[in-house]
Short mmCIF file of C-alpha atoms and ligand atoms in Angstrom, two decimals:
data_model
loop_
_atom_site.label_atom_id
_atom_site.label_comp_id
_atom_site.label_asym_id
_atom_site.label_seq_id
_atom_site.Cartn_x
_atom_site.Cartn_y
_atom_site.Cartn_z
CA MET A 1 9.49 -31.16 2.81
CA GLU A 2 6.22 -33.65 3.92
CA LYS A 3 2.75 -31.88 5.88
CA ARG A 4 1.55 -34.02 8.89
CA ASN A 5 -0.27 -33.15 11.84
CA GLU A 6 -2.48 -29.84 11.72
CA LEU A 7 -1.37 -28.91 15.37
CA TYR A 8 -3.47 -25.54 15.38
CA ALA A 9 -6.34 -23.85 13.55
CA GLY A 10 -6.35 -20.46 14.52
CA LYS A 11 -9.09 -17.60 12.93
CA ALA A 12 -7.50 -17.24 9.43
CA LYS A 13 -4.79 -20.06 9.33
CA SER A 14 -4.21 -23.50 10.31
CA VAL A 15 -0.29 -24.47 11.14
CA TYR A 16 1.12 -27.63 10.52
CA THR A 17 3.88 -30.10 11.58
CA THR A 18 6.18 -31.45 9.31
CA ASP A 19 8.51 -34.16 8.87
CA ASP A 20 11.18 -31.82 10.20
CA GLU A 21 10.55 -30.79 14.33
CA ASN A 22 12.31 -26.99 13.45
CA PHE A 23 9.71 -26.01 10.59
CA LEU A 24 6.08 -26.03 10.07
CA VAL A 25 3.45 -25.26 7.57
CA LEU A 26 1.25 -21.93 7.23
CA ALA A 27 -1.99 -23.02 5.13
CA PHE A 28 -3.48 -19.60 4.92
CA ARG A 29 -7.39 -19.77 4.60
CA ASN A 30 -9.91 -18.00 2.90
CA ASP A 31 -11.95 -17.23 6.63
CA THR A 32 -12.00 -13.81 7.74
CA SER A 33 -12.37 -12.42 10.74
CA ALA A 34 -13.12 -9.30 12.44
CA PHE A 35 -14.31 -8.08 16.38
CA ASP A 36 -12.35 -10.93 18.00
CA GLY A 37 -13.98 -13.53 16.53
CA LYS A 38 -17.21 -12.23 16.17
CA LYS A 39 -17.67 -11.17 12.36
CA ILE A 40 -16.55 -13.91 10.07
CA GLU A 41 -16.88 -14.85 6.02
CA GLN A 42 -15.36 -16.74 3.48
CA LEU A 43 -13.51 -14.24 0.87
CA ASP A 44 -12.55 -16.33 -2.00
CA ARG A 45 -9.03 -15.95 -3.48
CA LYS A 46 -7.92 -14.60 0.44
CA GLY A 47 -5.81 -17.58 1.85
CA ALA A 48 -3.71 -17.54 -1.67
CA VAL A 49 -3.46 -13.33 -1.87
CA ASN A 50 -2.06 -13.14 2.16
CA ASN A 51 0.23 -16.19 1.91
CA GLN A 52 1.80 -14.57 -1.40
CA PHE A 53 1.75 -11.27 0.15
CA ASN A 54 3.17 -12.24 3.18
CA ALA A 55 5.90 -14.29 1.59
CA PHE A 56 6.79 -11.08 -0.58
CA ILE A 57 7.44 -8.59 2.29
CA MET A 58 8.85 -11.20 4.62
CA GLN A 59 11.47 -11.30 1.97
CA LYS A 60 11.99 -7.67 1.84
CA LEU A 61 12.07 -7.55 5.96
CA GLU A 62 15.09 -10.26 5.41
CA ALA A 63 16.90 -8.97 3.09
CA ALA A 64 16.56 -5.55 5.29
CA GLY A 65 18.40 -7.33 8.04
CA ILE A 66 15.02 -8.32 10.26
CA PRO A 67 15.10 -12.05 10.96
CA THR A 68 11.90 -14.04 9.51
CA HIS A 69 10.05 -16.92 10.43
CA PHE A 70 9.54 -17.42 6.38
CA GLU A 71 11.55 -20.08 4.85
CA ARG A 72 9.62 -20.93 1.31
CA LEU A 73 5.98 -21.12 -0.60
CA LEU A 74 4.84 -24.71 -0.84
CA SER A 75 1.51 -23.74 -2.50
CA PRO A 76 -0.39 -20.58 -3.45
CA SER A 77 -1.89 -20.56 -0.33
CA GLU A 78 0.71 -22.26 2.21
CA SER A 79 4.70 -21.66 3.45
CA VAL A 80 6.98 -23.56 5.44
CA VAL A 81 7.65 -21.40 8.24
CA LYS A 82 10.36 -21.68 11.11
CA ARG A 83 8.54 -23.69 14.05
CA LEU A 84 8.83 -20.33 16.93
CA GLN A 85 7.97 -20.35 20.46
CA MET A 86 5.13 -17.11 19.98
CA PHE A 87 5.52 -14.70 22.45
CA PRO A 88 1.63 -14.32 23.27
CA ILE A 89 1.91 -10.83 22.45
CA GLU A 90 0.96 -8.60 19.97
CA CYS A 91 3.11 -5.31 19.01
CA VAL A 92 1.32 -2.43 17.12
CA VAL A 93 2.79 0.32 15.69
CA ARG A 94 0.93 3.31 14.57
CA ASN A 95 1.75 6.31 12.03
CA ILE A 96 -1.46 7.88 11.87
CA SER A 97 -4.68 7.28 14.07
CA ALA A 98 -7.41 4.59 13.68
CA GLY A 99 -9.26 1.77 15.18
CA SER A 100 -8.98 0.97 18.73
CA ILE A 101 -7.02 4.15 19.64
CA CYS A 102 -9.62 6.43 18.41
CA ARG A 103 -12.30 4.80 20.61
CA ARG A 104 -9.75 4.08 23.50
CA LEU A 105 -8.39 7.62 23.06
CA GLY A 106 -11.04 9.72 21.93
CA VAL A 107 -9.42 11.05 19.16
CA GLU A 108 -10.27 11.06 15.36
CA GLU A 109 -9.22 8.75 12.52
CA GLY A 110 -6.40 10.30 10.15
CA LYS A 111 -3.82 12.57 12.53
CA ASP A 112 -0.27 12.12 12.01
CA LEU A 113 1.10 10.59 14.70
CA ASN A 114 4.94 11.57 15.16
CA PRO A 115 7.03 9.88 17.42
CA PRO A 116 4.54 6.51 16.14
CA THR A 117 2.81 4.59 18.92
CA TYR A 118 4.11 1.31 20.18
CA GLU A 119 1.49 -0.61 22.06
CA LEU A 120 1.37 -4.27 23.61
CA PHE A 121 -1.29 -6.28 23.73
CA LEU A 122 -2.00 -9.40 25.02
CA LYS A 123 -2.75 -12.55 22.59
CA ASN A 124 -6.11 -13.46 24.09
CA ASP A 125 -9.29 -13.42 22.61
CA GLU A 126 -11.81 -14.39 25.15
CA LEU A 127 -10.59 -11.27 27.06
CA GLY A 128 -10.33 -8.82 23.77
CA ASP A 129 -6.68 -8.54 23.36
CA PRO A 130 -6.21 -5.98 26.50
CA MET A 131 -3.56 -3.78 26.43
CA ILE A 132 -0.47 -4.37 28.17
CA ASN A 133 2.81 -2.89 28.74
CA GLU A 134 6.79 -4.58 29.10
CA SER A 135 6.22 -4.29 33.31
CA VAL A 136 3.24 -6.61 32.90
CA ALA A 137 4.47 -9.26 30.38
CA HIS A 138 7.83 -9.13 32.28
CA SER A 139 6.17 -10.21 35.63
CA PHE A 140 4.00 -12.60 34.38
CA GLY A 141 6.53 -14.39 32.35
CA TRP A 142 4.80 -14.00 28.76
CA ALA A 143 8.92 -12.16 27.98
CA GLU A 144 11.79 -11.45 29.18
CA PRO A 145 12.60 -7.54 28.74
CA GLU A 146 15.31 -8.30 26.89
CA HIS A 147 13.46 -9.85 24.67
CA MET A 148 10.71 -7.04 24.63
CA LYS A 149 14.34 -4.84 23.87
CA THR A 150 14.52 -6.82 20.37
CA MET A 151 10.66 -7.11 19.42
CA HIS A 152 10.41 -3.39 19.93
CA GLU A 153 13.86 -2.43 18.02
CA LEU A 154 12.69 -4.62 15.33
CA THR A 155 8.80 -3.38 15.23
CA LEU A 156 10.18 0.18 14.77
CA LYS A 157 12.78 -1.07 12.02
CA VAL A 158 9.84 -2.94 10.11
CA ASN A 159 8.50 0.64 10.57
CA ASP A 160 11.04 2.45 8.64
CA VAL A 161 11.20 -0.08 5.77
CA LEU A 162 7.26 -1.07 4.72
CA LYS A 163 6.49 2.84 5.17
CA ALA A 164 8.94 3.56 2.58
CA LEU A 165 8.21 0.60 0.51
CA PHE A 166 4.46 1.49 0.78
CA LEU A 167 5.13 4.76 -0.42
CA GLU A 168 6.68 3.71 -3.69
CA GLY A 169 2.92 2.12 -4.03
CA ASN A 170 1.44 5.43 -3.20
CA LEU A 171 0.19 4.05 0.11
CA LEU A 172 0.34 4.95 3.42
CA LEU A 173 1.16 2.77 6.14
CA VAL A 174 -1.44 3.63 9.16
CA ASP A 175 -0.81 0.93 11.66
CA TYR A 176 0.40 -2.79 11.41
CA LYS A 177 0.55 -5.51 14.01
CA LEU A 178 3.59 -7.74 14.67
CA GLU A 179 3.86 -11.28 16.13
CA PHE A 180 7.16 -12.65 17.12
CA GLY A 181 9.03 -16.15 18.54
CA LEU A 182 12.50 -17.65 19.61
CA PHE A 183 13.95 -19.62 17.61
CA ASP A 184 17.19 -20.96 18.86
CA GLY A 185 17.07 -18.22 21.77
CA LYS A 186 16.46 -15.66 18.81
CA VAL A 187 14.05 -13.29 18.86
CA VAL A 188 12.50 -14.21 15.03
CA LEU A 189 9.47 -12.40 13.09
CA GLY A 190 6.79 -15.08 12.93
CA ASP A 191 2.66 -14.76 12.11
CA GLU A 192 1.93 -12.65 9.06
CA PHE A 193 2.30 -9.19 7.37
CA THR A 194 -0.77 -8.86 5.20
CA PRO A 195 -3.62 -6.53 4.85
CA ASP A 196 -5.60 -8.43 7.45
CA GLY A 197 -2.99 -6.86 9.90
CA CYS A 198 -2.56 -3.53 8.79
CA ARG A 199 -3.94 -0.70 7.86
CA LEU A 200 -3.12 0.60 4.10
CA TRP A 201 -4.95 4.29 2.89
CA ASP A 202 -4.16 5.42 -0.37
CA LYS A 203 -1.96 8.37 0.10
CA ASP A 204 -4.27 10.88 -2.07
CA THR A 205 -7.55 9.65 -1.68
CA ARG A 206 -7.00 8.23 1.82
CA GLU A 207 -8.84 4.88 0.62
CA LYS A 208 -8.92 2.00 2.94
CA LEU A 209 -7.28 -0.84 1.02
CA ASP A 210 -7.14 -3.07 4.17
CA LYS A 211 -9.25 -5.32 6.27
CA ASP A 212 -11.44 -2.54 7.62
CA ARG A 213 -13.09 -2.89 4.25
CA PHE A 214 -14.37 -6.15 5.92
CA ARG A 215 -15.30 -4.49 9.18
CA GLN A 216 -16.78 -1.75 8.10
CA GLY A 217 -18.51 -3.52 5.35
CA LEU A 218 -17.46 -1.60 2.40
CA GLY A 219 -17.25 -4.44 0.00
CA ASP A 220 -14.61 -5.44 -2.67
CA VAL A 221 -11.82 -6.63 0.53
CA VAL A 222 -10.07 -8.71 -1.32
CA GLU A 223 -9.64 -6.34 -4.39
CA GLY A 224 -8.44 -4.07 -2.20
CA TYR A 225 -5.40 -6.55 -0.85
CA GLU A 226 -5.12 -7.30 -4.68
CA GLU A 227 -4.96 -3.58 -5.61
CA VAL A 228 -2.03 -3.33 -2.83
CA GLY A 229 -0.03 -5.76 -4.30
CA ARG A 230 -0.49 -4.92 -7.88
CA ARG A 231 0.38 -1.53 -7.13
CA LEU A 232 3.97 -2.87 -5.09
CA GLY A 233 4.51 -5.10 -8.43
CA MET A 234 3.62 -8.99 -6.99
CA THR A 235 1.45 -11.18 -9.01
CA PHE A 236 -0.78 -13.78 -7.82
CA GLU A 237 -1.33 -17.46 -8.18
CA TYR A 238 -4.79 -19.02 -7.56
P1 ADP B 1 -5.00 -16.21 15.45
O1 ADP B 1 -4.36 -17.27 16.56
O2 ADP B 1 -4.80 -15.34 16.12
O3 ADP B 1 -6.80 -16.70 15.44
P2 ADP B 1 -4.26 -17.23 13.23
O4 ADP B 1 -5.43 -17.65 12.47
O5 ADP B 1 -3.37 -16.47 12.25
O6 ADP B 1 -4.68 -16.42 14.18
O7 ADP B 1 -3.43 -18.64 13.54
C1 ADP B 1 -2.14 -19.08 13.61
C2 ADP B 1 -1.47 -19.21 14.58
O8 ADP B 1 -0.01 -19.45 14.62
C3 ADP B 1 -1.50 -18.21 15.08
O9 ADP B 1 -1.63 -18.31 16.99
C4 ADP B 1 0.39 -17.84 15.69
O10 ADP B 1 0.61 -17.31 16.98
C5 ADP B 1 0.94 -19.33 15.35
N1 ADP B 1 2.03 -18.46 14.52
C6 ADP B 1 2.66 -18.13 13.73
N2 ADP B 1 4.02 -18.15 13.22
C7 ADP B 1 4.08 -19.23 13.84
C8 ADP B 1 5.59 -19.55 13.69
N3 ADP B 1 6.60 -19.53 13.04
N4 ADP B 1 5.83 -21.02 14.37
C9 ADP B 1 4.82 -21.17 15.58
N5 ADP B 1 3.50 -20.70 15.50
C10 ADP B 1 3.34 -19.56 14.86
N1 UDP B 2 -4.56 -6.12 14.59
C1 UDP B 2 -4.80 -7.45 14.19
N2 UDP B 2 -4.81 -8.38 15.27
C2 UDP B 2 -5.19 -7.84 16.21
C3 UDP B 2 -5.54 -6.36 16.59
C4 UDP B 2 -5.45 -5.76 15.65
O1 UDP B 2 -3.90 -8.10 13.11
O2 UDP B 2 -6.07 -9.15 16.97
C5 UDP B 2 -3.80 -4.72 13.61
C6 UDP B 2 -5.34 -4.49 13.13
O3 UDP B 2 -5.52 -4.88 11.81
C7 UDP B 2 -4.62 -2.79 12.86
C8 UDP B 2 -4.03 -2.52 13.78
O4 UDP B 2 -3.32 -4.25 14.64
O5 UDP B 2 -3.91 -2.91 11.33
C9 UDP B 2 -4.14 -1.82 15.03
O6 UDP B 2 -5.64 -2.34 15.50
P1 UDP B 2 -6.46 -1.57 16.45
O7 UDP B 2 -5.81 -1.73 17.76
O8 UDP B 2 -6.79 -0.43 15.85
O9 UDP B 2 -7.54 -2.68 16.56
P2 UDP B 2 -8.70 -2.69 15.35
O10 UDP B 2 -9.73 -1.68 16.17
O11 UDP B 2 -7.97 -3.34 14.28
O12 UDP B 2 -9.42 -4.15 15.93
#
């Protein structure tokens, strides 16, 4: 497969067309951003770590019956994926309170949420990704109700699969964000699942091993991601 033109450069990944219109190349860069792009830094090895982390997780999800865009690794920091028509929506599940829900509702970090929460946000950095719901997304034509129903079901199924997977590494899956798109009329998981878009805590010490290390200036950000990978049995190539 031949990588062709850059279609889009996001905050952490660049997207390229290929010689096949149904496939794209996702290039994971070292750029790391937080607070809707207001804090940006380059972190050595992060692109390669996230690309290989994402490949590992997407393959686990596919094996569990969740359709994903992942096709294959192209290089340490690039993957071939199906080209999806993305919904401009972020689907967030929380098993433990942290981040924006604490600020929004005035609740403390670390509270078990049972059942887990399911929230939708509009993907729009200028507006700070405002919270929406299915009615709003339907009215504005961002997604059809039947597609949102599938996104909801798949997002919760991902929770079952990944909570159990991370627990094997003595890790708590605190929360995560997913993005979906359509491929041949079917809802498919796109974008990425990496420690950039989820929260993972050591089960015993509650040490943060995800992007909160960057947001909160704790240091050893990529080392935290590598530690998660090591606990799941991943080995990284750089
Ligand atoms: P952002 O756009 O939030 O800054 P990224 O830097 O991660 O994010 O850029 C990647 C972009 O590629 C995102 O806009 C994402 O929605 C999009 N994308 C991810 N997977 C696919 C796919 N399979 N097909 C088309 N677009 C995708
Ligand atoms: N998240 C993300 N991209 C976003 C917003 C959130 O990947 O644009 C992830 C984030 O890393 C966390 C989860 O979604 O794992 C919930 O994020 P939250 O709403 O708490 O926002 P935050 O405080 O992290 O900005």
